[in-house]
Coordinates of N, CA, C and O in Angstrom, one line a residue:
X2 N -23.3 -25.8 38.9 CA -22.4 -26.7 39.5 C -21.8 -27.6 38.3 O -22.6 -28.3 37.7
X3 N -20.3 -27.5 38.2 CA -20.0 -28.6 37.1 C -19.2 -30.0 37.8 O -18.6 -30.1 38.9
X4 N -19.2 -31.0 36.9 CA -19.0 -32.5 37.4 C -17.8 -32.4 37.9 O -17.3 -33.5 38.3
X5 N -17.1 -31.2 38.0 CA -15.5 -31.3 38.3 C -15.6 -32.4 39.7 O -16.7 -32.6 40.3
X6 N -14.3 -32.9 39.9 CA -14.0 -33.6 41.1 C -13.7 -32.6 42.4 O -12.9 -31.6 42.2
X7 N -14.5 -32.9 43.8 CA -14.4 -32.0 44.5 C -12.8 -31.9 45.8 O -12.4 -33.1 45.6
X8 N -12.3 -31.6 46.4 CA -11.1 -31.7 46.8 C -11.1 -32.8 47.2 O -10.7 -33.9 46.8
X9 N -12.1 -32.0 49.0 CA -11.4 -33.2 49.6 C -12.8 -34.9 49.4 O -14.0 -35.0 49.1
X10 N -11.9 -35.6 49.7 CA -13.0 -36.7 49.2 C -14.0 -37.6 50.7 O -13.3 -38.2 51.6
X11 N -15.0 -37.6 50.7 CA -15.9 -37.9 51.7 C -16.7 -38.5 51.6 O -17.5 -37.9 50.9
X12 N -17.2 -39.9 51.8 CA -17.7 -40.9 51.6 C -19.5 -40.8 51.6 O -20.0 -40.2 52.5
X13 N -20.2 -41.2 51.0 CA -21.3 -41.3 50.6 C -21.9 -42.7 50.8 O -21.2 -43.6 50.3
X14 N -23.2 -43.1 51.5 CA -23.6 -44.1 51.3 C -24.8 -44.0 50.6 O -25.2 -42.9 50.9
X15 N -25.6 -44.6 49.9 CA -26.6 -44.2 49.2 C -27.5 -45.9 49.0 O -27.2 -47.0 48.4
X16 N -28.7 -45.5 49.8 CA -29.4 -46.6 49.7 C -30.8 -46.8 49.3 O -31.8 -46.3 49.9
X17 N -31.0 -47.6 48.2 CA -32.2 -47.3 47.5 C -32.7 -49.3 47.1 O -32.0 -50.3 46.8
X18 N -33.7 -49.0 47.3 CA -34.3 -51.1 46.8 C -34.0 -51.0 45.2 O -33.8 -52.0 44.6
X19 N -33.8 -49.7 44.4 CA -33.6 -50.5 43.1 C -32.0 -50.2 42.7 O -31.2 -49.3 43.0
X20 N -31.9 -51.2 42.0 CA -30.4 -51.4 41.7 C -29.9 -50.0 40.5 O -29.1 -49.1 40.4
X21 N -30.7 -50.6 39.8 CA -30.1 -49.0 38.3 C -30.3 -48.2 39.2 O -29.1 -48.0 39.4
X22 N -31.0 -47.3 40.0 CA -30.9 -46.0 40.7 C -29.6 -45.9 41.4 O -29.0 -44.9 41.1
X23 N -28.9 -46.8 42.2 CA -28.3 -47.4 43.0 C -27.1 -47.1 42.1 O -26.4 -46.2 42.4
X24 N -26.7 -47.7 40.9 CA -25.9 -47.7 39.7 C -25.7 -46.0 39.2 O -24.7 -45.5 39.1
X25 N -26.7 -45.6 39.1 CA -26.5 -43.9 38.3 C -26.2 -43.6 39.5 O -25.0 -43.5 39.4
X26 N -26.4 -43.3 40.6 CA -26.3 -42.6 41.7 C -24.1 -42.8 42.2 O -23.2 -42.1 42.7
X27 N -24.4 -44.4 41.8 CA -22.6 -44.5 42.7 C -22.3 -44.1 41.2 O -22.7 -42.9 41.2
X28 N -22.0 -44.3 39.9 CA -21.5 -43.5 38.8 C -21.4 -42.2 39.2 O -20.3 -41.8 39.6
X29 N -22.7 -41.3 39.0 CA -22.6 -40.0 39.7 C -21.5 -39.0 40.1 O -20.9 -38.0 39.7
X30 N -21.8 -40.0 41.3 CA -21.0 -39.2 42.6 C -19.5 -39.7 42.8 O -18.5 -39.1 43.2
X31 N -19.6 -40.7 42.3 CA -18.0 -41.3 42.0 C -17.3 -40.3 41.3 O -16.2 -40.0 41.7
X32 N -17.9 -39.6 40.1 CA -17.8 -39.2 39.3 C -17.3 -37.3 39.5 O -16.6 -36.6 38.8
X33 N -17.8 -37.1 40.6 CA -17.5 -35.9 41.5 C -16.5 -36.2 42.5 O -15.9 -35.3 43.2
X34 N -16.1 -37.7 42.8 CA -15.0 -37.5 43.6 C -15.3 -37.8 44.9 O -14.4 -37.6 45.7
X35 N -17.0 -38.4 45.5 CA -17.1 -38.8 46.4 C -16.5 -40.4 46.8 O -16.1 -41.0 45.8
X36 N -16.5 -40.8 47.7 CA -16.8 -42.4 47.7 C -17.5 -42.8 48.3 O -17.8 -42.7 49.5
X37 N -18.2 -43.5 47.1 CA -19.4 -44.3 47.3 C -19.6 -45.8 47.8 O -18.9 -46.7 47.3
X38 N -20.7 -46.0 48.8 CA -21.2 -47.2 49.3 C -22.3 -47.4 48.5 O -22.8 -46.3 48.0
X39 N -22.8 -48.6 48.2 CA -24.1 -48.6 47.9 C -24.8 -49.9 48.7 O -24.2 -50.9 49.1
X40 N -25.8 -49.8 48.9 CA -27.0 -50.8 49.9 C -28.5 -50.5 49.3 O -29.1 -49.4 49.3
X41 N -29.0 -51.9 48.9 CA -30.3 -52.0 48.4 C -31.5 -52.0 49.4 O -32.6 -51.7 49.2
X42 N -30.7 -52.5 51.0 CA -32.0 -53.0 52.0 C -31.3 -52.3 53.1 O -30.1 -52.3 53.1
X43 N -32.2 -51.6 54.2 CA -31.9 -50.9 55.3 C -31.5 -51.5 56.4 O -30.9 -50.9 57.3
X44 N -31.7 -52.8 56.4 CA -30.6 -53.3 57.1 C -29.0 -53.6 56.6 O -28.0 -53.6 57.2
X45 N -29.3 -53.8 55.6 CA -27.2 -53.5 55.1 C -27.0 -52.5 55.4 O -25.9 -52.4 56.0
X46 N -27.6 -51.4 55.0 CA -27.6 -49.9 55.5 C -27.0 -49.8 56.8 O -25.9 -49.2 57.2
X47 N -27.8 -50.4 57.4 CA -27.3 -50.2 59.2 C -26.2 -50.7 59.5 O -25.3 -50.2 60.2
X48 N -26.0 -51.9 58.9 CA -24.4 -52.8 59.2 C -23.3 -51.8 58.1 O -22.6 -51.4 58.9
X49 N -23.1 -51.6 57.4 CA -22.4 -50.5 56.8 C -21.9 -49.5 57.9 O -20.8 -49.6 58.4
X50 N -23.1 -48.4 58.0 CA -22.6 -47.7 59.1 C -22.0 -48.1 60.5 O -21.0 -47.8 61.1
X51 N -23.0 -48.9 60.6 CA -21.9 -49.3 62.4 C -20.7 -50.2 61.8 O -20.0 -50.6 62.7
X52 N -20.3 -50.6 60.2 CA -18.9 -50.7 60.3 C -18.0 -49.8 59.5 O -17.0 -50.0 58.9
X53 N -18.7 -48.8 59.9 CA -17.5 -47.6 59.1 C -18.2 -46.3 59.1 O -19.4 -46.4 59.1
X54 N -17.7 -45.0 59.1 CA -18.2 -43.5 58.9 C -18.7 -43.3 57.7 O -18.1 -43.7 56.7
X55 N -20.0 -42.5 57.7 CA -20.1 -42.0 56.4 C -19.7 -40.4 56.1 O -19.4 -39.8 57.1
X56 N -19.7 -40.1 55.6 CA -19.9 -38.0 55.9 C -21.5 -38.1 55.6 O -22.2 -37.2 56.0
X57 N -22.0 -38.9 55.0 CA -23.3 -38.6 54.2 C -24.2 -39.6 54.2 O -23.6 -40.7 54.5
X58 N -25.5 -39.8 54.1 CA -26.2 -41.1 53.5 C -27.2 -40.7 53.1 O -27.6 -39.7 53.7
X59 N -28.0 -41.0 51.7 CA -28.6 -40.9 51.1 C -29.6 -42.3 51.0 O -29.4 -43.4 50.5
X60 N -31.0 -41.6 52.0 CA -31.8 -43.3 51.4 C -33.3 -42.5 50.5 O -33.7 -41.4 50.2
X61 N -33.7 -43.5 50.3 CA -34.6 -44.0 49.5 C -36.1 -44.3 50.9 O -36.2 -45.2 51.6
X62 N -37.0 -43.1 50.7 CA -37.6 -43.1 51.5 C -38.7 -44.4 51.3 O -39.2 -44.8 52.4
X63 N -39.1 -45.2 50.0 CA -40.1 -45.9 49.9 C -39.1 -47.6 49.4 O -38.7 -47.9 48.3
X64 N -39.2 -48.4 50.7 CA -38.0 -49.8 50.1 C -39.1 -50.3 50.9 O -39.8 -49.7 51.7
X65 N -39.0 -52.0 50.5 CA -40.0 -52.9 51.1 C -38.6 -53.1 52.4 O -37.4 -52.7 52.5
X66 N -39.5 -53.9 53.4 CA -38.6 -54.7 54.4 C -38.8 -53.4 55.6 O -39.5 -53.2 56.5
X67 N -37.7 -52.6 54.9 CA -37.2 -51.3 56.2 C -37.6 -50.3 55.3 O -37.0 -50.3 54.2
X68 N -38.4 -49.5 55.4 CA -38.5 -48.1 54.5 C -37.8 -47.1 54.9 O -37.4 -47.3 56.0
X69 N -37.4 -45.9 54.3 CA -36.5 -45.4 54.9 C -37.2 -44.4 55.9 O -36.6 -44.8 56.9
X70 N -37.6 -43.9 56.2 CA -38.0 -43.4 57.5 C -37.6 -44.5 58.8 O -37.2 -44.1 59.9
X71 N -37.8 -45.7 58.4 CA -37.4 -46.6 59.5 C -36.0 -46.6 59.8 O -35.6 -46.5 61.0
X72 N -34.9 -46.6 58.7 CA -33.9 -46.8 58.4 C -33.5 -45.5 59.5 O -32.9 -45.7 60.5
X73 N -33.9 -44.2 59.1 CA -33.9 -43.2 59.2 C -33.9 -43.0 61.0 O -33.1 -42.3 61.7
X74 N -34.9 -43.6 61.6 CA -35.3 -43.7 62.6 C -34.0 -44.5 63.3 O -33.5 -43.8 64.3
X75 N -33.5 -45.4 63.2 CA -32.4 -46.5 63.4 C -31.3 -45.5 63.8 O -30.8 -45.2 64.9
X76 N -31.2 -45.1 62.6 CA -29.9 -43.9 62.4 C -29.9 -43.0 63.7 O -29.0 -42.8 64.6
X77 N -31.3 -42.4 63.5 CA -31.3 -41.5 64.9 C -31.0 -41.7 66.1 O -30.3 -41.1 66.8
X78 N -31.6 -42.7 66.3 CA -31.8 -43.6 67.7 C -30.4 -43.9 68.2 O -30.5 -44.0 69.4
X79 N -29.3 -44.1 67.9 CA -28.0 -44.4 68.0 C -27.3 -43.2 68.1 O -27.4 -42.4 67.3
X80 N -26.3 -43.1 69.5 CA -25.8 -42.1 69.9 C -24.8 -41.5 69.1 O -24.6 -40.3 68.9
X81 N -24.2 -42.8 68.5 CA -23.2 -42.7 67.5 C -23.3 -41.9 66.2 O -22.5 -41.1 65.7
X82 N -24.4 -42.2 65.8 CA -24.9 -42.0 64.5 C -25.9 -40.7 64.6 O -25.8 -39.8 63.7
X83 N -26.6 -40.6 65.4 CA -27.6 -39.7 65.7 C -27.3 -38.0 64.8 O -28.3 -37.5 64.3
X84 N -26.4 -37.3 64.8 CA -26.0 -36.6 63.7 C -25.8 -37.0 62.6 O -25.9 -36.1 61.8
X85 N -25.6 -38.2 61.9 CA -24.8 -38.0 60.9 C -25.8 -37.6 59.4 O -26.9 -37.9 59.1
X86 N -25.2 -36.9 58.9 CA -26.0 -35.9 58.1 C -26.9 -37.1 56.6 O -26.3 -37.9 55.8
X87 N -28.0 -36.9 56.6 CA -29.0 -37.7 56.0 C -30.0 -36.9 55.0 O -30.5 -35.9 55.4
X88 N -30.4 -37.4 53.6 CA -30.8 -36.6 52.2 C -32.0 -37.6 52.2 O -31.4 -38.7 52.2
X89 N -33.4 -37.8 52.1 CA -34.3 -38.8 51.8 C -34.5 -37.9 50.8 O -34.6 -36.6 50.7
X90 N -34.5 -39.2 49.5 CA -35.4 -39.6 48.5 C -36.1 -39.8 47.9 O -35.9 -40.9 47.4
X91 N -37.1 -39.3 47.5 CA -38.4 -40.0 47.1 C -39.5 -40.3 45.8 O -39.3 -39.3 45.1
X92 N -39.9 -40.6 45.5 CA -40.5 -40.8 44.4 C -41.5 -40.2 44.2 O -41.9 -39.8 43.1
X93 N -42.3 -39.8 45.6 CA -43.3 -39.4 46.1 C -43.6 -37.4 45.9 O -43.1 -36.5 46.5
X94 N -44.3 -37.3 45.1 CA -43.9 -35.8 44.4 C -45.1 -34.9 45.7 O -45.0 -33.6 45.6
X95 N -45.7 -35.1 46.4 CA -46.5 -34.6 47.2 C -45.8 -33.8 48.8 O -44.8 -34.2 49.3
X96 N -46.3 -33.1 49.1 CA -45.8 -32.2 50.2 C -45.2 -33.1 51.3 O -44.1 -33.2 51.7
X97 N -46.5 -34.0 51.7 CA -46.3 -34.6 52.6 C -45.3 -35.5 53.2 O -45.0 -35.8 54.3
X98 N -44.6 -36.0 51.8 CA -43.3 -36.6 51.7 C -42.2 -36.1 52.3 O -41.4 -36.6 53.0
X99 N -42.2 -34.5 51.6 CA -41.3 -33.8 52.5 C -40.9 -33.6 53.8 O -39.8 -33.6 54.4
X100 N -42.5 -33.1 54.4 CA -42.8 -32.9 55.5 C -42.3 -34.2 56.8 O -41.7 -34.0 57.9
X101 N -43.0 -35.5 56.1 CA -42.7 -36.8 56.6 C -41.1 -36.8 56.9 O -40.6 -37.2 57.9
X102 N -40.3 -36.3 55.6 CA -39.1 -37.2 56.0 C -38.3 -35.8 57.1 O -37.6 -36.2 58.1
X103 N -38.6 -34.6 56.8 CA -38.2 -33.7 57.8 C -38.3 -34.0 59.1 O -37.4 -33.8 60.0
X104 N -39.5 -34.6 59.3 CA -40.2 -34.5 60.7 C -39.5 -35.4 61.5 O -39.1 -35.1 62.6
X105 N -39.0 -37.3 60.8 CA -38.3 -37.8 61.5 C -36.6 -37.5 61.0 O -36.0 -38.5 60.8
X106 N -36.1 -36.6 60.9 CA -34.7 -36.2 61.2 C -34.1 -35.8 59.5 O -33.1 -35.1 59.8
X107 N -34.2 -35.9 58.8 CA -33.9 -36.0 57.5 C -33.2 -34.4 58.1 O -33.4 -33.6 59.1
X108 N -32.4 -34.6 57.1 CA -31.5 -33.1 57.0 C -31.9 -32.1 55.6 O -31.7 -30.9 55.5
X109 N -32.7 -33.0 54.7 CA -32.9 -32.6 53.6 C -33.7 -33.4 53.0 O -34.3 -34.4 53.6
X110 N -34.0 -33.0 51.6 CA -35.3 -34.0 51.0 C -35.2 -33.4 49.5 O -35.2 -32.3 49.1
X111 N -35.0 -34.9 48.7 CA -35.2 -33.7 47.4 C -36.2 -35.2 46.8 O -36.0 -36.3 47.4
X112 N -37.0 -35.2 45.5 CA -38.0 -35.8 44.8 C -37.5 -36.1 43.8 O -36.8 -35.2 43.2
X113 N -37.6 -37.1 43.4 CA -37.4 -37.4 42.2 C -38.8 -37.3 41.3 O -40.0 -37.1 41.4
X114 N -37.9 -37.7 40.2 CA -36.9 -37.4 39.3 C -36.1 -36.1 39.9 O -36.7 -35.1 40.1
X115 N -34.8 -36.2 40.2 CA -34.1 -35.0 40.2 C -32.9 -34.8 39.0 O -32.3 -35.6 38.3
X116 N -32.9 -33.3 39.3 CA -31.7 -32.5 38.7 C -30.6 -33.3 39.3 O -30.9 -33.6 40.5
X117 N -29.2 -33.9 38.9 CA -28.0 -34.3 39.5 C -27.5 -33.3 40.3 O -27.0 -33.5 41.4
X118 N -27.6 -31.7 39.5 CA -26.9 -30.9 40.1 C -27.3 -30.2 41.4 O -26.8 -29.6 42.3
X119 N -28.6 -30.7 41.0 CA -29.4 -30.3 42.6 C -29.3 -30.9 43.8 O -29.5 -30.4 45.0
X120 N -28.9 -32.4 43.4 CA -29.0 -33.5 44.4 C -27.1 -32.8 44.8 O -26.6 -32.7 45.9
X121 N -26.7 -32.7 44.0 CA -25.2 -32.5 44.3 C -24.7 -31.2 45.2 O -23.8 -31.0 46.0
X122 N -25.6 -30.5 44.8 CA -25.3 -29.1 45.9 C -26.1 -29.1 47.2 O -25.7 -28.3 48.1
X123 N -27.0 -29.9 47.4 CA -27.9 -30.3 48.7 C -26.7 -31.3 49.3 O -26.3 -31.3 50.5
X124 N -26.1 -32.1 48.2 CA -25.0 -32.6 49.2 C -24.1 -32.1 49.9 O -23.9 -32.2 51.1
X125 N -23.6 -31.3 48.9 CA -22.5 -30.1 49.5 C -22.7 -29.8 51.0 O -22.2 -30.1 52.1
X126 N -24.2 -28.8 50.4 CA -24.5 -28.0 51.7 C -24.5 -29.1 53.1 O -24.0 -28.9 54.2
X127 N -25.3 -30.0 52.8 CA -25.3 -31.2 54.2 C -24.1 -31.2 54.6 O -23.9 -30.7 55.7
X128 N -23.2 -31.7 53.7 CA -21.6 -32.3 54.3 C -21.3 -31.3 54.7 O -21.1 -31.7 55.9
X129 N -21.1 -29.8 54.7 CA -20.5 -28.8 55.3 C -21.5 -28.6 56.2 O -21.0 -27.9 57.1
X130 N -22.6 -28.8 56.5 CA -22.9 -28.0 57.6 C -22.8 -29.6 58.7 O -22.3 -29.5 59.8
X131 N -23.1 -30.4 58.4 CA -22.4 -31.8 59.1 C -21.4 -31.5 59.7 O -21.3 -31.3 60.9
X132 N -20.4 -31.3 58.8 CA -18.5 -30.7 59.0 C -18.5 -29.8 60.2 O -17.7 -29.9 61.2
X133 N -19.7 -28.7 60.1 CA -19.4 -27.3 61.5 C -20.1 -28.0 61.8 O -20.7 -27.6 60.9
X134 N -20.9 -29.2 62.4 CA -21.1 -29.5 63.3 C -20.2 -30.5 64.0 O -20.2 -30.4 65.2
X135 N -19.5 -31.3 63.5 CA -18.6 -32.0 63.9 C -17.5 -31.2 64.5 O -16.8 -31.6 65.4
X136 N -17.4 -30.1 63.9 CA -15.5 -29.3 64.4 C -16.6 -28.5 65.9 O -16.2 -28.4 67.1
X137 N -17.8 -28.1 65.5 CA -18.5 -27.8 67.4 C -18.4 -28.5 68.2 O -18.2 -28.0 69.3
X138 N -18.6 -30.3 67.9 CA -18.9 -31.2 68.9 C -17.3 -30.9 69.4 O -17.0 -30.5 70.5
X139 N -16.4 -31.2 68.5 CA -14.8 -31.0 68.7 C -14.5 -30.3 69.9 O -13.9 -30.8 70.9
X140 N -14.9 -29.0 69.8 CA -14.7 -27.5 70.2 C -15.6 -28.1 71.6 O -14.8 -28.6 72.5
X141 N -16.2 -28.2 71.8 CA -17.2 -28.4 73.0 C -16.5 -29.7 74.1 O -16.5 -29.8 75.3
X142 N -16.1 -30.5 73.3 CA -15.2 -31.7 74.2 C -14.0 -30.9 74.7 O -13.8 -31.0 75.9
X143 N -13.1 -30.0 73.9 CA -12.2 -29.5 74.2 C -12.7 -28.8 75.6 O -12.3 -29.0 76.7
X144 N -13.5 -28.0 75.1 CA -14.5 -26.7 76.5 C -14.2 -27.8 77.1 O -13.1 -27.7 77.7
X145 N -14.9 -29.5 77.4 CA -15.6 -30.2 78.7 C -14.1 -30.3 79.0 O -14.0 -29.8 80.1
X146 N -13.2 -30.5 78.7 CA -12.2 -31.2 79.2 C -11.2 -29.9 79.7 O -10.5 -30.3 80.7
X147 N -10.9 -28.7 79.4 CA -10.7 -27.9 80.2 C -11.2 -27.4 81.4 O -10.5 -27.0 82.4
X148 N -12.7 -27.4 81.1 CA -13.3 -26.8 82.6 C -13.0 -28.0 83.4 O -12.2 -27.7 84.3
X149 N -13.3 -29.2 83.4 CA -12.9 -30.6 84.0 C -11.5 -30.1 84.8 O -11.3 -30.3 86.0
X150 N -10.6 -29.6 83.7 CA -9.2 -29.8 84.4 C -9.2 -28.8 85.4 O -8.6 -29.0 86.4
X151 N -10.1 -27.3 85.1 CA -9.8 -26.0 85.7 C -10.5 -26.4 87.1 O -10.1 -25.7 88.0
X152 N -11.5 -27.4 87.3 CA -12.2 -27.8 88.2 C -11.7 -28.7 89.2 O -12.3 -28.9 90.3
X153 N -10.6 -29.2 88.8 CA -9.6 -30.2 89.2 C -9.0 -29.5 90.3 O -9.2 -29.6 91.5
X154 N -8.0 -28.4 89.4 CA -7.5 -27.4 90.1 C -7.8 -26.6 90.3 O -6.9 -25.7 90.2
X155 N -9.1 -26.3 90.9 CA -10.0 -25.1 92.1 C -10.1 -25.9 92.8 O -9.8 -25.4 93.9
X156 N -10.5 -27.6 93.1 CA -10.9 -28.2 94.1 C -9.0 -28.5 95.0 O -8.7 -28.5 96.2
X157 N -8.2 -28.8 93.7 CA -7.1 -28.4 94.7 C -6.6 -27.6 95.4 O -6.1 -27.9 96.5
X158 N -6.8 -26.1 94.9 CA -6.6 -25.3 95.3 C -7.0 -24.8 96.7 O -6.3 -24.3 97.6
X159 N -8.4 -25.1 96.6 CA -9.6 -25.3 98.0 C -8.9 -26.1 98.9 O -8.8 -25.7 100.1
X160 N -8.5 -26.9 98.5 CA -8.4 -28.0 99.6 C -6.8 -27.4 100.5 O -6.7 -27.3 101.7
X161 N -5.8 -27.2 99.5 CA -4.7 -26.5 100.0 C -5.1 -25.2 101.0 O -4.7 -25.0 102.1
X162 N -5.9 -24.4 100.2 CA -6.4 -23.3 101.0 C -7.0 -24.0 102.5 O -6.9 -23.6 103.7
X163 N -7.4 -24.5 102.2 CA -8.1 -25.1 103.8 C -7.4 -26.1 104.4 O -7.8 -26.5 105.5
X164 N -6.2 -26.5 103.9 CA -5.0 -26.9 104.7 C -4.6 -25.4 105.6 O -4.8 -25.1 106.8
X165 N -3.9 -24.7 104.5 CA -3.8 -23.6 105.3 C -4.2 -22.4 106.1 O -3.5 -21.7 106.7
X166 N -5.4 -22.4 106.1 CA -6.2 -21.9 107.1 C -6.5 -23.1 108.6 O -7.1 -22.5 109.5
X167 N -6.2 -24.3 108.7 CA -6.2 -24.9 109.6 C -4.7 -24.8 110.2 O -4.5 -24.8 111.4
X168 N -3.6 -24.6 109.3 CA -2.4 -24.6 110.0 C -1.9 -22.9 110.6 O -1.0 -22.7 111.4
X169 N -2.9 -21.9 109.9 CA -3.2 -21.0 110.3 C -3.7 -21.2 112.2 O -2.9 -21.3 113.1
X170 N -4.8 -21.2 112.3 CA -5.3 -21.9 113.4 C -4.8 -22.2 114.2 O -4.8 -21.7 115.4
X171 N -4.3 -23.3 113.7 CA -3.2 -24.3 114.9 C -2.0 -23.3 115.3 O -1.7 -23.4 116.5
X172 N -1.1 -22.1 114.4 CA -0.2 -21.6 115.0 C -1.1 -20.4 115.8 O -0.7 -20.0 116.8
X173 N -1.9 -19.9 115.4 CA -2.5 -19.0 116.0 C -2.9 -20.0 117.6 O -1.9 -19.7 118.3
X174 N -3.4 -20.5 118.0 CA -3.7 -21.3 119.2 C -2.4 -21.5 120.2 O -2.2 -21.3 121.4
X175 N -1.5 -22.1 119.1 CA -0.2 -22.4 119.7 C 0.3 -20.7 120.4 O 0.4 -20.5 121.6
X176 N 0.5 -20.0 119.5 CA 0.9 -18.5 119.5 C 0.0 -18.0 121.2 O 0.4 -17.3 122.1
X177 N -1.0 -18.6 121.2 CA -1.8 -17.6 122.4 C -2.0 -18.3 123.4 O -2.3 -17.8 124.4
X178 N -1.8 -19.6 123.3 CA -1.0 -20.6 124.8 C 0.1 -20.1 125.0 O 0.2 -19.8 126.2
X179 N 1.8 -19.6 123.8 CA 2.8 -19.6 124.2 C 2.8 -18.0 125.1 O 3.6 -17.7 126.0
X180 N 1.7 -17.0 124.7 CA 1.7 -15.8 125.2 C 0.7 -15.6 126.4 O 0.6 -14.5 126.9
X181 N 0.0 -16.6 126.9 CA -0.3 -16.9 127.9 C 0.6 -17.5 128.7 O 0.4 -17.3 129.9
X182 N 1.7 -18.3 128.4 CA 2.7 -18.5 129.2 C 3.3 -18.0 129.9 O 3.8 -18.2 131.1
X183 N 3.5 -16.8 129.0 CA 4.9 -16.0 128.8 C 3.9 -14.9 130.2 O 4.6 -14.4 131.1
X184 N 2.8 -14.6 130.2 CA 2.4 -13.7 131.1 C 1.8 -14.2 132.1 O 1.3 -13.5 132.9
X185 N 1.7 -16.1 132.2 CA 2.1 -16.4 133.7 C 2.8 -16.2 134.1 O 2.7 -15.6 135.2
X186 N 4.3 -16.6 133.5 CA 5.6 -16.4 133.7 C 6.0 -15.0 134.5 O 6.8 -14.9 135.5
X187 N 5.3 -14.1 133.8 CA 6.0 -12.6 134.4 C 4.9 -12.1 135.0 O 4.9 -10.9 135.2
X188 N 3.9 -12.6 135.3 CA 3.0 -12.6 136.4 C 3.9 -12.9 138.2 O 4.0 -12.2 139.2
X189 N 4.4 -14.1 137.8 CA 4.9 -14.8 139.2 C 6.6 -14.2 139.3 O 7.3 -14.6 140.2
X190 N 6.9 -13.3 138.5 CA 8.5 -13.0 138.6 C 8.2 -11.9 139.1 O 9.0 -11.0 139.4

């Protein structure tokens, strides 16, 4: 993967308690053409997001205050947010880390010290598969709101139909009074 700038441009937030990581990281990615947020503490984290979209967020699984798993947990928990595609960080070179940040929702996981280019193609892959999930959710509102309308008009259709079969009814009734008449009538002639 080279540092070229990538087309289209998709925002990143990236949240880590130390600041130089914080600094190489928005350099980085800036640097590829993303745009970058940056937040030291998981609660700016959170106010960030609920004041603007990310395509991406990248935290920092070990911060005093909110760690990111908590951060992480936040994110999920919110209907809004609950997809939005997420990379934990960690310092922590052991399995368990992994496992940990998978388990509460992490989309990905990579250790530091990392490769740039590694961290950059895990991005990729997130954002795009984020992307087909967002143009599904798209696709699927489209579905609700068709069947909605087709459901609209079957219940109209129902309802007209059973107009019509009552006015059916009613001439049929009318029809076999007027032909009961008609053979009183020529009963007594």
């Amino acid at each position: 993967m080279s540092d070229t700038p990538i087309l289209a441009q998709h925002s990143i937030l990236a949240v880590d308690d130390s600041r130089t990581q914080l600094g190489v990281l928005g350099r980085r990615l800036s640097a590829l053409g993303y745009l970058v947020a940056l937040s030291d503490t998981g609660r700016e984290a959170l106010d960030l997001i609920a004041g603007r979209g990310f395509d991406l967020v990248l935290i920092d699984m070990v911060m005093p205050e909110m760690n990111g798993i908590e951060l992480l947990s936040e994110i999920r928990a919110a209907r809004t947010t609950a997809d939005l595609p997420v990379i934990m960080m960690t310092a922590r070179g052991d399995s368990e880390a992994a496992v940990e940040a998978l388990g509460a929702g992490a989309d990905d996981h990579i250790a530091k010290p990392f490769a740039f280019t590694e961290l950059a193609a895990r991005i990729e892959r997130v954002i795009a598969r984020g992307r087909r999930i967002a143009e599904l959710k798209r696709a699927n509102a489209a579905l609700d709101a068709r069947i909605a309308t087709r459901a609209m008009e079957l219940g109209e259709a129902r309802a007209q139909l059973a107009a019509t079969r009552a006015e059916e009814r009613r001439l049929l009734a009318s029809l076999a009074q007027a032909q009961a008449r008609l053979a009183a009538v020529g009963i007594q002639a």
